[in-house]
Amino acid sequence: MIVMDSILQKIVDNKRREVEACRRAGVYDRLVIPGRTPLSFRQALIDSPTGIIAEFKRRSPSKGEINQTADVATVVNGYSVNGAACCSILTDTPFFGGALTDLAVARMTVPDTPLIRKEFIIDGDQIREAAAIGADAVLLIASVLDAREMAEFTAIAHDLGLEVLCELHNIGELDKLPADADMVGINNRNLATFDTDIARSSQIAAMLPSAMVKVAESGIRSMEEVTRLRREGYTGFLIGETFMRHSQPAEALKNFVNEKL
């Protein structure tokens, strides 16, 4: 039994209702997995000079509306040409303003850019759904899942050719990290308040498996912070609100990457 903070609990409770409604409606029975070979999210981070995972999201539970009118095709195309190694697409609707169609449109728009489905995965069929709409990777959140589920869902993803980013919020969750996880992420967001502090990534960095690709998530606001986190062993940097609060998120990314230290 995973005990969660109130905001996260509301999100996960709602997600369970959504999944059950989809199951009753036969949505998962109608899924068709395309014949495409998924791109390697992990390798794209390793090869990229920026390591930036640029995120598309319209709102958040703590900040409300961020960029409600943003067009996913315009934003991800701009991200792709302005320095992003990969893109993260929020697909949760009630709390983040996303949709499955956002990821499907992103896939058609940037066929050569790795995409991760940013979602609260609580069922294996959500991973099959991610593959069906063109994701290359999925997020597994240790605060939501137990060790058995983390391992089981990683296996399901790998069977579909997808990679997994396993997200931890504190070192106490390290024992949930599957040995065959493709990447480990440290989320700098406090799940009780949804505030961010990138010191969390710095504090945990040395305790993570040395050979695993590490991703710092949330709260990153400057290339100076990226450079410091890279020195501490991070390869990827998931950044969303810093870009999405601008009327032109891709331009914000371009300026971010070109920032003089």
PDB file of N, CA and C in Angstrom, residues 66-67 70 75 79 240-253 255-256:
ATOM      1  N   ILE A  66      -0.851  27.390 -17.237  1.00  0.00           N
ATOM      2  CA  ILE A  66       0.502  27.812 -17.587  1.00  0.00           C
ATOM      3  C   ILE A  66       0.511  28.392 -18.997  1.00  0.00           C
ATOM      4  N   ASN A  67      -0.055  27.632 -19.944  1.00  0.00           N
ATOM      5  CA  ASN A  67      -0.129  28.095 -21.329  1.00  0.00           C
ATOM      6  C   ASN A  67      -1.262  27.316 -21.992  1.00  0.00           C
ATOM      7  N   ALA A  70      -1.509  26.845 -25.947  1.00  0.00           N
ATOM      8  CA  ALA A  70      -0.339  26.374 -26.695  1.00  0.00           C
ATOM      9  C   ALA A  70      -0.722  25.269 -27.675  1.00  0.00           C
ATOM     10  N   VAL A  75       4.843  23.874 -30.788  1.00  0.00           N
ATOM     11  CA  VAL A  75       5.807  23.868 -29.685  1.00  0.00           C
ATOM     12  C   VAL A  75       6.848  22.765 -29.851  1.00  0.00           C
ATOM     13  N   TYR A  79      10.792  23.067 -30.299  1.00  0.00           N
ATOM     14  CA  TYR A  79      11.715  22.422 -29.365  1.00  0.00           C
ATOM     15  C   TYR A  79      12.761  21.611 -30.129  1.00  0.00           C
ATOM     16  N   GLY A 240      10.062  22.108 -18.116  1.00  0.00           N
ATOM     17  CA  GLY A 240       8.772  22.384 -18.723  1.00  0.00           C
ATOM     18  C   GLY A 240       8.286  23.795 -18.494  1.00  0.00           C
ATOM     19  N   GLU A 241       7.993  24.103 -17.238  1.00  0.00           N
ATOM     20  CA  GLU A 241       7.369  25.392 -16.928  1.00  0.00           C
ATOM     21  C   GLU A 241       8.247  26.572 -17.331  1.00  0.00           C
ATOM     22  N   THR A 242       9.563  26.422 -17.200  1.00  0.00           N
ATOM     23  CA  THR A 242      10.487  27.498 -17.585  1.00  0.00           C
ATOM     24  C   THR A 242      10.261  27.919 -19.037  1.00  0.00           C
ATOM     25  N   PHE A 243       9.930  26.962 -19.900  1.00  0.00           N
ATOM     26  CA  PHE A 243       9.675  27.268 -21.309  1.00  0.00           C
ATOM     27  C   PHE A 243       8.199  27.580 -21.565  1.00  0.00           C
ATOM     28  N   MET A 244       7.307  26.792 -20.963  1.00  0.00           N
ATOM     29  CA  MET A 244       5.891  26.891 -21.313  1.00  0.00           C
ATOM     30  C   MET A 244       5.227  28.165 -20.799  1.00  0.00           C
ATOM     31  N   ARG A 245       5.838  28.847 -19.840  1.00  0.00           N
ATOM     32  CA  ARG A 245       5.248  30.100 -19.369  1.00  0.00           C
ATOM     33  C   ARG A 245       5.420  31.237 -20.380  1.00  0.00           C
ATOM     34  N   HIS A 246       6.306  31.040 -21.358  1.00  0.00           N
ATOM     35  CA  HIS A 246       6.506  32.043 -22.404  1.00  0.00           C
ATOM     36  C   HIS A 246       5.478  31.860 -23.521  1.00  0.00           C
ATOM     37  N   SER A 247       5.138  32.958 -24.184  1.00  0.00           N
ATOM     38  CA  SER A 247       4.190  32.861 -25.301  1.00  0.00           C
ATOM     39  C   SER A 247       4.764  32.047 -26.444  1.00  0.00           C
ATOM     40  N   GLN A 248       6.104  32.003 -26.545  1.00  0.00           N
ATOM     41  CA  GLN A 248       6.794  31.214 -27.562  1.00  0.00           C
ATOM     42  C   GLN A 248       7.758  30.258 -26.852  1.00  0.00           C
ATOM     43  N   PRO A 249       7.289  29.107 -26.420  1.00  0.00           N
ATOM     44  CA  PRO A 249       8.140  28.197 -25.643  1.00  0.00           C
ATOM     45  C   PRO A 249       9.433  27.806 -26.349  1.00  0.00           C
ATOM     46  N   ALA A 250       9.370  27.614 -27.660  1.00  0.00           N
ATOM     47  CA  ALA A 250      10.578  27.216 -28.392  1.00  0.00           C
ATOM     48  C   ALA A 250      11.612  28.330 -28.400  1.00  0.00           C
ATOM     49  N   GLU A 251      11.159  29.555 -28.465  1.00  0.00           N
ATOM     50  CA  GLU A 251      12.075  30.695 -28.403  1.00  0.00           C
ATOM     51  C   GLU A 251      12.705  30.781 -27.016  1.00  0.00           C
ATOM     52  N   ALA A 252      11.913  30.462 -26.000  1.00  0.00           N
ATOM     53  CA  ALA A 252      12.449  30.438 -24.638  1.00  0.00           C
ATOM     54  C   ALA A 252      13.528  29.377 -24.509  1.00  0.00           C
ATOM     55  N   LEU A 253      13.323  28.217 -25.124  1.00  0.00           N
ATOM     56  CA  LEU A 253      14.347  27.168 -25.123  1.00  0.00           C
ATOM     57  C   LEU A 253      15.602  27.641 -25.836  1.00  0.00           C
ATOM     58  N   ASN A 255      16.728  30.666 -26.272  1.00  0.00           N
ATOM     59  CA  ASN A 255      17.434  31.647 -25.439  1.00  0.00           C
ATOM     60  C   ASN A 255      18.111  30.967 -24.238  1.00  0.00           C
ATOM     61  N   PHE A 256      17.449  29.967 -23.686  1.00  0.00           N
ATOM     62  CA  PHE A 256      17.983  29.214 -22.543  1.00  0.00           C
ATOM     63  C   PHE A 256      19.287  28.527 -22.931  1.00  0.00           C
TER      64      PHE A 256
END
